[in-house]
XYZ file of N, CA and C in Angstrom:
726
model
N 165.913 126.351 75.584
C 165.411 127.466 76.369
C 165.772 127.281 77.834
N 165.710 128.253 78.407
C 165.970 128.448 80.222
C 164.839 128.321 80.890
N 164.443 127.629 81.370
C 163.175 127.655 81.724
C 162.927 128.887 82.333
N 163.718 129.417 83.739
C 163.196 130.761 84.731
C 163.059 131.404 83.453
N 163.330 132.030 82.636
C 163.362 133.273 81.509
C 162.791 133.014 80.605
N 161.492 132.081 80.710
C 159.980 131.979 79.754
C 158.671 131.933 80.624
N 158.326 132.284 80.131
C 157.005 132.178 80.737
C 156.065 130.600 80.482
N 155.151 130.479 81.176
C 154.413 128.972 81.093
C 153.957 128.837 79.523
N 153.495 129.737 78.932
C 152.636 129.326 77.332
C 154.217 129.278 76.383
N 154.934 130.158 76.561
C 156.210 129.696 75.764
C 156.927 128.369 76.102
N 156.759 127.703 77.342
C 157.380 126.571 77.288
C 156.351 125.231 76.703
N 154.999 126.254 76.501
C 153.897 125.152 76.409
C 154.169 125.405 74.721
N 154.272 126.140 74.348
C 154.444 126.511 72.616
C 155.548 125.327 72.674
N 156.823 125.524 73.407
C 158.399 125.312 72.797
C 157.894 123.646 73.172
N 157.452 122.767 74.019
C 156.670 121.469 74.104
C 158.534 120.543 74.045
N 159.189 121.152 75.333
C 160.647 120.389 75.331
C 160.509 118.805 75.285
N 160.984 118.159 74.822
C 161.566 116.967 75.392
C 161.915 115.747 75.936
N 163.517 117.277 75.868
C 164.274 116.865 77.269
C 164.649 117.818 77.792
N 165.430 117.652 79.226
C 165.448 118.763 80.658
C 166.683 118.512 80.477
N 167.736 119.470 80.625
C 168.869 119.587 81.489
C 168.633 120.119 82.880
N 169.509 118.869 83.472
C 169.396 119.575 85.200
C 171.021 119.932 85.569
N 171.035 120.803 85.492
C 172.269 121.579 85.789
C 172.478 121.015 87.647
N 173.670 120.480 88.283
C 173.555 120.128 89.452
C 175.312 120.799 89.751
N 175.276 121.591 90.672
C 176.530 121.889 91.329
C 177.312 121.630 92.208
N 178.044 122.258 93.290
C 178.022 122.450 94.158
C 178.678 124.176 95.022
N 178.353 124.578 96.251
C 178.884 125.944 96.478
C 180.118 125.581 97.429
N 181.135 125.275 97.035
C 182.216 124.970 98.333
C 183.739 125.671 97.748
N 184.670 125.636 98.528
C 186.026 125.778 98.474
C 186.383 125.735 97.035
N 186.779 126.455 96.320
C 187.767 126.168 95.063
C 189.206 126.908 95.142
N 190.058 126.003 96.093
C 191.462 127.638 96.125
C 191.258 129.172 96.664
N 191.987 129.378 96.726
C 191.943 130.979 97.056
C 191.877 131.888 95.724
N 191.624 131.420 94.431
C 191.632 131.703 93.096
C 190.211 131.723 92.669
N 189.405 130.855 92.812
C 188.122 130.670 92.011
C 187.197 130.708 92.914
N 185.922 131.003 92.012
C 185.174 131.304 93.362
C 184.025 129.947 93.863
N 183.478 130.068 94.679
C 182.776 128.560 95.699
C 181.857 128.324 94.634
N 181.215 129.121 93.917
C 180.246 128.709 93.188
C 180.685 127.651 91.608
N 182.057 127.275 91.852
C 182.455 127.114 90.345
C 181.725 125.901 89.341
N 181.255 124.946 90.074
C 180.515 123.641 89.762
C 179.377 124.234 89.249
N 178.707 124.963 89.743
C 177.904 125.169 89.491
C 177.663 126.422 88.285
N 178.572 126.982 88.380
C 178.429 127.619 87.577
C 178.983 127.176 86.027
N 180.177 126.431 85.814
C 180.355 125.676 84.814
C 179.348 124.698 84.218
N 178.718 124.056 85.062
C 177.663 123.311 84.869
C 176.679 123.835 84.421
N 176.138 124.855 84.726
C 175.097 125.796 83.845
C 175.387 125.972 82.675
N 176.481 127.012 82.708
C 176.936 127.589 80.928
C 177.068 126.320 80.304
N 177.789 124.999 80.501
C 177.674 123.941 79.683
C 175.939 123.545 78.899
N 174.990 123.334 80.404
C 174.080 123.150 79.444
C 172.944 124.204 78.867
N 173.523 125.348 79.244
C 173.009 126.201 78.577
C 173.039 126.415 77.005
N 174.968 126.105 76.751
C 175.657 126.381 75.376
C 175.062 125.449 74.250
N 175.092 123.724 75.489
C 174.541 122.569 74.531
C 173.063 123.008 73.730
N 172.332 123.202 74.892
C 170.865 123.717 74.840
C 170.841 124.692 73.476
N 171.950 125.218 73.433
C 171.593 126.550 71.861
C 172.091 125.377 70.422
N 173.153 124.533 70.833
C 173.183 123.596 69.698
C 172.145 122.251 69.146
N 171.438 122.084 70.086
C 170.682 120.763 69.847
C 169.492 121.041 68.730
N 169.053 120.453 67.605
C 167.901 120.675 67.106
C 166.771 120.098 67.517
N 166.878 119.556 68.745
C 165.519 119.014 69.098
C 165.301 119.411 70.486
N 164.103 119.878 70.840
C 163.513 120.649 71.656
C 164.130 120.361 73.285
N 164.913 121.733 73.889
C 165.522 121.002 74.940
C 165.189 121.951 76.150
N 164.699 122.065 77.331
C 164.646 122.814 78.445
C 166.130 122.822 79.452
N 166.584 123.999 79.821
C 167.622 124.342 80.620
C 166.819 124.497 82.325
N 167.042 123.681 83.347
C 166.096 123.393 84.387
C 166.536 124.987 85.455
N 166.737 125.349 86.446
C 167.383 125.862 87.541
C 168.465 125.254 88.063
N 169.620 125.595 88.112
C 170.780 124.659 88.630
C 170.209 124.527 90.337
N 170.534 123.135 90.416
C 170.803 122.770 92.173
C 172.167 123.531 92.412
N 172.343 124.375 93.564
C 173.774 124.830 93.582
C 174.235 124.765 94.991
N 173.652 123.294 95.672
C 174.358 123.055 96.656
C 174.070 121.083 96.484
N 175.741 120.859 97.177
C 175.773 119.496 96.407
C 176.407 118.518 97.831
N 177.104 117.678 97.640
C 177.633 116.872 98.808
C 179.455 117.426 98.635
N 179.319 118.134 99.860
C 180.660 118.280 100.379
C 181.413 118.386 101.183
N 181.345 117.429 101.980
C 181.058 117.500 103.876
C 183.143 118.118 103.684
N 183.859 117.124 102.827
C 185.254 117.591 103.231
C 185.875 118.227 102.914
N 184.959 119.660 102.169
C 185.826 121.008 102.020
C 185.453 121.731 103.091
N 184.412 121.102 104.163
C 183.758 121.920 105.602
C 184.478 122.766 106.104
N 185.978 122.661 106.621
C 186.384 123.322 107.002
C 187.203 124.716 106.293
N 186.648 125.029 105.053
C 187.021 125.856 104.569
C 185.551 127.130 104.280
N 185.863 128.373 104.917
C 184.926 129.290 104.954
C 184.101 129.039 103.624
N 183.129 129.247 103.629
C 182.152 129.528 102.074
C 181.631 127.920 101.721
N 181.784 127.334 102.111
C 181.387 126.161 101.958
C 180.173 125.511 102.184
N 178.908 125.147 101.458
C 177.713 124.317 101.773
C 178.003 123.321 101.740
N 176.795 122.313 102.139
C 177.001 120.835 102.057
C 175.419 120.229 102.272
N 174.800 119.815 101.063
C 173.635 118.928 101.820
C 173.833 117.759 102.022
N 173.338 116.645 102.666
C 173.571 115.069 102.770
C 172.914 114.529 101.729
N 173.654 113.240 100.819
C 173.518 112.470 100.114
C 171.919 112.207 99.678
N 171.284 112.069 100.925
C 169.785 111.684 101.556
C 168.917 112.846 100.297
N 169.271 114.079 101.280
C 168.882 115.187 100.750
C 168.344 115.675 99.363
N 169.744 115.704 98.836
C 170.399 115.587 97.655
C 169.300 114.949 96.755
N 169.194 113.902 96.975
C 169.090 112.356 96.281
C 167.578 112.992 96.209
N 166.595 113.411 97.294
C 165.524 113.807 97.790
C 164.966 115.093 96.902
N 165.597 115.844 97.058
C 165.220 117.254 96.411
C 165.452 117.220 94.747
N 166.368 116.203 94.110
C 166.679 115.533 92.859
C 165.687 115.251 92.356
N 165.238 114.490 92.714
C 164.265 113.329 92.710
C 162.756 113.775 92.725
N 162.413 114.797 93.622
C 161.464 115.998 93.830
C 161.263 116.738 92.482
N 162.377 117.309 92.229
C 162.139 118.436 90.763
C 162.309 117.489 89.199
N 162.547 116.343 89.030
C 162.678 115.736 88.160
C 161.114 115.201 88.087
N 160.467 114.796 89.029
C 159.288 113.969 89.018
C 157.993 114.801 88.726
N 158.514 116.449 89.262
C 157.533 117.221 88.976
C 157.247 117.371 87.061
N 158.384 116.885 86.425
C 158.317 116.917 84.979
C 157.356 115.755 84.613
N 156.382 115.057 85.336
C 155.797 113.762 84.730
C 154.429 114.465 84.448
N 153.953 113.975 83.400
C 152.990 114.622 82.395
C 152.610 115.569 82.061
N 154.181 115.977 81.425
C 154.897 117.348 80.346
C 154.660 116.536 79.153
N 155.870 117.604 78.501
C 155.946 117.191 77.344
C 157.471 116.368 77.283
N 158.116 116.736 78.500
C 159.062 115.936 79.056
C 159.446 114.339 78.704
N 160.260 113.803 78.188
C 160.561 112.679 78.088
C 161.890 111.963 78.694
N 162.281 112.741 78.301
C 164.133 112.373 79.385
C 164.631 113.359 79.935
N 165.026 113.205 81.117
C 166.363 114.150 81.803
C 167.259 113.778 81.888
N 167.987 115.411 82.028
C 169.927 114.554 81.866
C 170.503 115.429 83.083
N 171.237 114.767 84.341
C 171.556 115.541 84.984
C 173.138 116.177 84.360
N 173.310 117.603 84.592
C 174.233 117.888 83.851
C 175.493 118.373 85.314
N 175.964 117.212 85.521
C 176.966 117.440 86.891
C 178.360 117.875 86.862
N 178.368 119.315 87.966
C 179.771 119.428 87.950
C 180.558 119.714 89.100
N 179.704 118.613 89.974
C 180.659 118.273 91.221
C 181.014 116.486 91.374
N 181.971 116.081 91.714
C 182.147 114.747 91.389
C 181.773 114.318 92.544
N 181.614 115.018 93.983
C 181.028 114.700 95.213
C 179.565 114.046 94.780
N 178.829 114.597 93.704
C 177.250 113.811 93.617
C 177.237 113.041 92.655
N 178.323 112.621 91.950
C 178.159 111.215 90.988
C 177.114 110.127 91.840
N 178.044 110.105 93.002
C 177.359 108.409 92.766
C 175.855 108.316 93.255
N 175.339 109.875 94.355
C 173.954 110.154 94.676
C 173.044 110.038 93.002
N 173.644 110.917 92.258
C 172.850 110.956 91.043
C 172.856 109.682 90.104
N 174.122 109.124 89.859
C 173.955 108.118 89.655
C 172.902 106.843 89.941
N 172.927 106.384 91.096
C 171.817 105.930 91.376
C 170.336 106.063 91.407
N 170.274 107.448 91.848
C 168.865 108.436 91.426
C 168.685 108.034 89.583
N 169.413 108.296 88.832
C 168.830 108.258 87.173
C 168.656 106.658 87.538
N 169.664 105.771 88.091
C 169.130 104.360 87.770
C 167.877 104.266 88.550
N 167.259 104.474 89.513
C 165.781 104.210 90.041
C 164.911 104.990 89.588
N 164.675 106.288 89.054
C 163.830 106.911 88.425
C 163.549 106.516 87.064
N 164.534 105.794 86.019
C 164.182 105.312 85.241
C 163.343 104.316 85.247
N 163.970 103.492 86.439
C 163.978 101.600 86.302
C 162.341 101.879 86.877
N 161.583 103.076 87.793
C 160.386 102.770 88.162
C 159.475 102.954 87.244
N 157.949 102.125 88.101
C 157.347 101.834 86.777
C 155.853 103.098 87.671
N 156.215 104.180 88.330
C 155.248 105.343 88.530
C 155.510 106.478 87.849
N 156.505 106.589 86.726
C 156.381 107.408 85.952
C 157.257 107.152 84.176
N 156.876 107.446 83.562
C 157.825 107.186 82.328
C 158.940 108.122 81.775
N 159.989 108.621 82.733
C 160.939 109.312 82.177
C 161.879 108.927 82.437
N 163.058 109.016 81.312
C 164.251 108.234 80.953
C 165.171 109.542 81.855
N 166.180 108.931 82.928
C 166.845 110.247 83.108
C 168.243 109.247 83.477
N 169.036 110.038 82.861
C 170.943 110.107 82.939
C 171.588 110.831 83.716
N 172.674 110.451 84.319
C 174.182 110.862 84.399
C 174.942 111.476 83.509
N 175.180 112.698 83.205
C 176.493 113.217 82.314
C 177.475 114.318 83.407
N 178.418 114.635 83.224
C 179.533 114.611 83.889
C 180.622 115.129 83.067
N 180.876 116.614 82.841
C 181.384 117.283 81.682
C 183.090 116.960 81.943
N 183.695 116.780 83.498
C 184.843 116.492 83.922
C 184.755 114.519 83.103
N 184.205 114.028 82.937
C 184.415 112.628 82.495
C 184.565 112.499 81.048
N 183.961 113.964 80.408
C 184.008 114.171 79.163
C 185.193 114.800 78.469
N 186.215 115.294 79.133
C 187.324 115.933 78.486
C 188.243 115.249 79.495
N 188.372 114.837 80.256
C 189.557 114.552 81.446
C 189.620 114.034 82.669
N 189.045 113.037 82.966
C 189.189 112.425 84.266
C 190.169 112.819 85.529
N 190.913 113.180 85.432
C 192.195 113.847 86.290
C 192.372 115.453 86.100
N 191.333 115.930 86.481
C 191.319 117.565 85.925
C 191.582 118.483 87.319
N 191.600 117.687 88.350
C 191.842 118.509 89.658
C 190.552 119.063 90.470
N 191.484 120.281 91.329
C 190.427 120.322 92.148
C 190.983 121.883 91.970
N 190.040 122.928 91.226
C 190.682 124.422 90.705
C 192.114 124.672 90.100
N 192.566 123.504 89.212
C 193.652 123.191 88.672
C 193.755 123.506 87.885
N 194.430 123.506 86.630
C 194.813 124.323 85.217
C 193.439 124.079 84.452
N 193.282 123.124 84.505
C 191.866 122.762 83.542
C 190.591 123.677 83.985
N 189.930 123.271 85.297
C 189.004 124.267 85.500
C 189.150 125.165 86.076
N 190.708 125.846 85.725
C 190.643 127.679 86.306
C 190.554 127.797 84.698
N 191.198 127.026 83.995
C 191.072 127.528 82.264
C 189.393 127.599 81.698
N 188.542 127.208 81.926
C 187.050 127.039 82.219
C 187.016 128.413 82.246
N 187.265 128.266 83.736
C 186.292 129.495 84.328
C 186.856 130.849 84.069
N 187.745 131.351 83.596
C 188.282 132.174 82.491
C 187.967 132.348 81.406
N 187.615 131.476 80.577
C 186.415 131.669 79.595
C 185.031 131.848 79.817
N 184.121 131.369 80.656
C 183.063 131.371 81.445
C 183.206 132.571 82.208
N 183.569 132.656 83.076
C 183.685 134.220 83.953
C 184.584 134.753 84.495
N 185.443 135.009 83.547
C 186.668 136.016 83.916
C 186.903 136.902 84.785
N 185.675 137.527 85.330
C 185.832 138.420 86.375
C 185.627 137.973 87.681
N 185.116 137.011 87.774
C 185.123 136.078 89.019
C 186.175 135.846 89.632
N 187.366 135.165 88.798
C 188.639 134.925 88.732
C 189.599 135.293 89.513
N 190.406 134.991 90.547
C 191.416 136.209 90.875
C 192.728 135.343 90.132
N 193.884 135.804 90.507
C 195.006 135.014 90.050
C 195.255 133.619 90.392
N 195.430 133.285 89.786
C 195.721 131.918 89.745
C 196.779 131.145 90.382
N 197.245 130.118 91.564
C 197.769 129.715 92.036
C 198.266 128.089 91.890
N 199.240 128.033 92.163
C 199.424 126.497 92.456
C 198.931 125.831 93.662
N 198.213 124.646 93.487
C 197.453 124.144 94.841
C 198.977 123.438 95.493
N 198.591 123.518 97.322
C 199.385 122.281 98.003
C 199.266 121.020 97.491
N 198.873 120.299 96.605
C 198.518 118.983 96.506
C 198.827 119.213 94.772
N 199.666 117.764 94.332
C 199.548 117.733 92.736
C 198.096 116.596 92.630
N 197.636 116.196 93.326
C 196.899 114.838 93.246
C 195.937 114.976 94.208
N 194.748 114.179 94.030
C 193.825 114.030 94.968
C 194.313 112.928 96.049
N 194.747 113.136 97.295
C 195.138 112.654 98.201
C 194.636 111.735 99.058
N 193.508 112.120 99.401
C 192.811 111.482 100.073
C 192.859 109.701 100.187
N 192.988 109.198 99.061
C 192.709 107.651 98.547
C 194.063 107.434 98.969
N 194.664 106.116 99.296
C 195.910 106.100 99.291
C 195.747 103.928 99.580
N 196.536 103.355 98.958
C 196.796 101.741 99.182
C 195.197 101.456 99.253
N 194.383 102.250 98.424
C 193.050 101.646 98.747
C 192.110 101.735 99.798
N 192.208 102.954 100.773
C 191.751 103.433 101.876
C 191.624 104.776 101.869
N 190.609 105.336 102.524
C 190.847 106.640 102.363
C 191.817 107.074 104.202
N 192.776 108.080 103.528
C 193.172 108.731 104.585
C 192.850 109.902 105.608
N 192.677 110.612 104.197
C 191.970 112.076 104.560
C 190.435 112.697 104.665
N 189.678 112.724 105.428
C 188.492 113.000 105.369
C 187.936 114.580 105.061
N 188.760 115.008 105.106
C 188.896 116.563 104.828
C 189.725 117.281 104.303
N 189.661 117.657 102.709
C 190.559 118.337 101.690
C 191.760 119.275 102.676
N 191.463 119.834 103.760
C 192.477 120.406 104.153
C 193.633 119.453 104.603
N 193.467 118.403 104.628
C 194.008 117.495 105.147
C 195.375 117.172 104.559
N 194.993 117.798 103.200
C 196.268 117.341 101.981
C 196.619 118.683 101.124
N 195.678 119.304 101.268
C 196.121 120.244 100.650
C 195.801 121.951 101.347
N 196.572 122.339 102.230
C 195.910 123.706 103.123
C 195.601 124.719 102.385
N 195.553 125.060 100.938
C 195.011 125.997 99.972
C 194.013 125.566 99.789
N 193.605 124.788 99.690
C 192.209 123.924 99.098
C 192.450 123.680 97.588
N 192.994 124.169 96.730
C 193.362 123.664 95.228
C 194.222 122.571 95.532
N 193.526 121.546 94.242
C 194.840 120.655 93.926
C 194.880 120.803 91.786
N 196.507 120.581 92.207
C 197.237 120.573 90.731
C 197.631 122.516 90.638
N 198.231 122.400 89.130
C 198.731 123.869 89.017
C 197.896 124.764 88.368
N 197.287 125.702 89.387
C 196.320 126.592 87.782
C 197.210 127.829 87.214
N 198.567 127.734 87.649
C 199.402 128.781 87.066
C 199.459 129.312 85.883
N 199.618 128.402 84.887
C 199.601 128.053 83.419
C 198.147 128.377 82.741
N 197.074 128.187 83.522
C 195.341 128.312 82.812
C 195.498 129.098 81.993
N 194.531 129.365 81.350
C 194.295 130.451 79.899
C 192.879 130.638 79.797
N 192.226 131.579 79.448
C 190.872 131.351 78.707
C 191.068 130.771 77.676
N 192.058 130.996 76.873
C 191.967 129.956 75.298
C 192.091 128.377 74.927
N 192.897 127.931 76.157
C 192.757 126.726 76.614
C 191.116 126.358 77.263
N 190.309 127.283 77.786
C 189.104 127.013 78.547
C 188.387 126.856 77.750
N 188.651 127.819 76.788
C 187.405 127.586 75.505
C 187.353 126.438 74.738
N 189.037 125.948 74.772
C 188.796 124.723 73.965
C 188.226 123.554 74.542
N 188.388 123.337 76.089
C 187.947 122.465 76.975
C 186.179 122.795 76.919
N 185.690 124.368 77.235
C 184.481 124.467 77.280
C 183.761 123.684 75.662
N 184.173 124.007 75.007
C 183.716 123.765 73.676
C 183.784 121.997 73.667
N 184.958 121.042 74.096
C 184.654 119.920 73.863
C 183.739 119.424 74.881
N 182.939 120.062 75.632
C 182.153 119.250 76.935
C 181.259 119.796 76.263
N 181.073 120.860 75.681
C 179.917 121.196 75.226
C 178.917 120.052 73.873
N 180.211 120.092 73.076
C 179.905 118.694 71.822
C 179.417 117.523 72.462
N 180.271 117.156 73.404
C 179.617 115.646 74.223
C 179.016 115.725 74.882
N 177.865 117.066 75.149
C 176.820 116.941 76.139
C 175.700 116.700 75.078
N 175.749 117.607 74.237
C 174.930 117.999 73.086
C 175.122 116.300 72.253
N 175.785 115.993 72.116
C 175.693 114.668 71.475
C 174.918 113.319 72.052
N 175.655 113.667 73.586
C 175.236 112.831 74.493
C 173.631 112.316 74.355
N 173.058 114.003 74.497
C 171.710 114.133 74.181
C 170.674 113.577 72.712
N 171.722 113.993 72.066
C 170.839 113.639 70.846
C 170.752 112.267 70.416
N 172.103 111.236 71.357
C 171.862 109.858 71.202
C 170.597 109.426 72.069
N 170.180 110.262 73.396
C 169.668 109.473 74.221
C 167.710 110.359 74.528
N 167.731 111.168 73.609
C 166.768 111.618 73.148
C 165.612 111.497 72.427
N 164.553 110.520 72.156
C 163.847 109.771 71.978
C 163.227 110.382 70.609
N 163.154 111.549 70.197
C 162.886 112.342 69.288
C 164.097 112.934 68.484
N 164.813 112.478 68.915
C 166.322 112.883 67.939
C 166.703 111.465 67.073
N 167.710 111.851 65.892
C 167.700 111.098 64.684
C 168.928 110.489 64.934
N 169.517 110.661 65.902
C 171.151 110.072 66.153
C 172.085 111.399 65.617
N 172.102 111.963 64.577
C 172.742 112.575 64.208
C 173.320 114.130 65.244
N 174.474 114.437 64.294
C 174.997 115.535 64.879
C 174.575 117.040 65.121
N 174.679 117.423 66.144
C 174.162 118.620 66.383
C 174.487 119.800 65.612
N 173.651 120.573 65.475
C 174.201 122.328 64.923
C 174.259 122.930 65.692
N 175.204 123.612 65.658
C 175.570 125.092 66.629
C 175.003 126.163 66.238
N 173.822 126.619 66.850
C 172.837 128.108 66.574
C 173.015 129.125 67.328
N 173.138 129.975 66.391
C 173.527 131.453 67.442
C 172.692 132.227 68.102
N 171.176 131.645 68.019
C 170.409 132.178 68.834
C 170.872 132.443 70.077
């Protein structure tokens, strides 16, 4: 279920869990996709998982502003600090302590807040002022580590996801994330390497390619879950068309 689109006695009937926390970000994606794309991929993912799981799962409010100080100089762009982030995380996860709540999973699709969230699931677990198990998942770690930055992979996404959002599709200045270089960073600001703001080619994207990508992040979120779900049997999920 979605949480905004129930009311309090239906989530008290439906007695979730676990939480997906949908976490984004609103910044630069190319002159092709639109700022909201993290975030919005990140939703429909755990929304889709959320209809396959057989064991009771809540869909949270996406966070849809994330850490992105070095797409700044590109119009449309938010950015909260790490601090923040980590803060307001940490805030809406804790408000789940004595639910019916048992684990959260942050469901991330900006790679700018890995390592904030990361650490956040390791101290919210490891403390001993509340008892909820909460994770890292990361739908880009789940199909492709090298997927770009509005590149063939997630313009192919977001073509299946929201096609009308979409404008045409471009090749970014950059085949590669630039920034890193002999083990240092060079560039502190995506414009730095790439003046479109895309990196890699989204020329080629497809929705039918997106679907197949959407569909395998979807299995390994939904799986993810049902391994780390305290009320789940290990086993594999069903896909319900509710």
């Amino acid at each position: 279920m979605e949480l905004e689109r129930h009311s309090w006695t239906a989530v008290e009937d439906s007695a979730p869990t676990t939480a997906l926390l949908p976490v984004g970000s609103t910044e630069q994606h190319g002159p092709h996709a639109p700022v909201g794309t993290d975030t919005i991929v990140a939703r429909a993912i755990a929304a889709a998982a959320d209809r396959t799981l057989p064991t009771e799962t809540v869909v949270l409010p996406p966070l849809p502003v994330g850490v992105a100080p070095y797409h700044g100089p590109f119009p449309g762009t938010l950015s909260v600090s790490p601090e923040t982030l980590r803060s307001y995380a940490r805030d809406v996860v804790t408000s789940l302590e004595g639910t019916s709540v048992e684990t959260v999973v942050f469901v991330n699709g900006h790679g700018g807040n890995g390592e904030t969230l990361g650490h956040l699931a390791r101290s919210l677990t490891d403390s001993s002022s509340n008892d909820l198990s909460v994770y890292l998942w990361e739908w880009m770690r789940a199909v492709d580590d090298h997927a770009g930055h509005a590149g063939e992979l997630e313009t192919s996404v977001l073509l299946h996801v929201c096609p009308d959002d979409v404008g045409e599709p471009v090749a970014g200045d950059a085949t590669a994330w630039d920034s890193t270089v002999d083990g240092g960073v060079v560039h502190h600001f995506t414009d730095g390497f790439s003046e479109n703001g895309a990196v890699g080619d989204a020329t080629a994207a497809s929705a039918e390619q997106g679907e197949d990508v959407f569909e395998t992040a979807v299995d390994a979120l939904a799986s993810f879950v049902t391994r780390v779900d305290p009320t789940g049997d290990g086993g594999s999920p069903t896909r319900r068309t509710d």
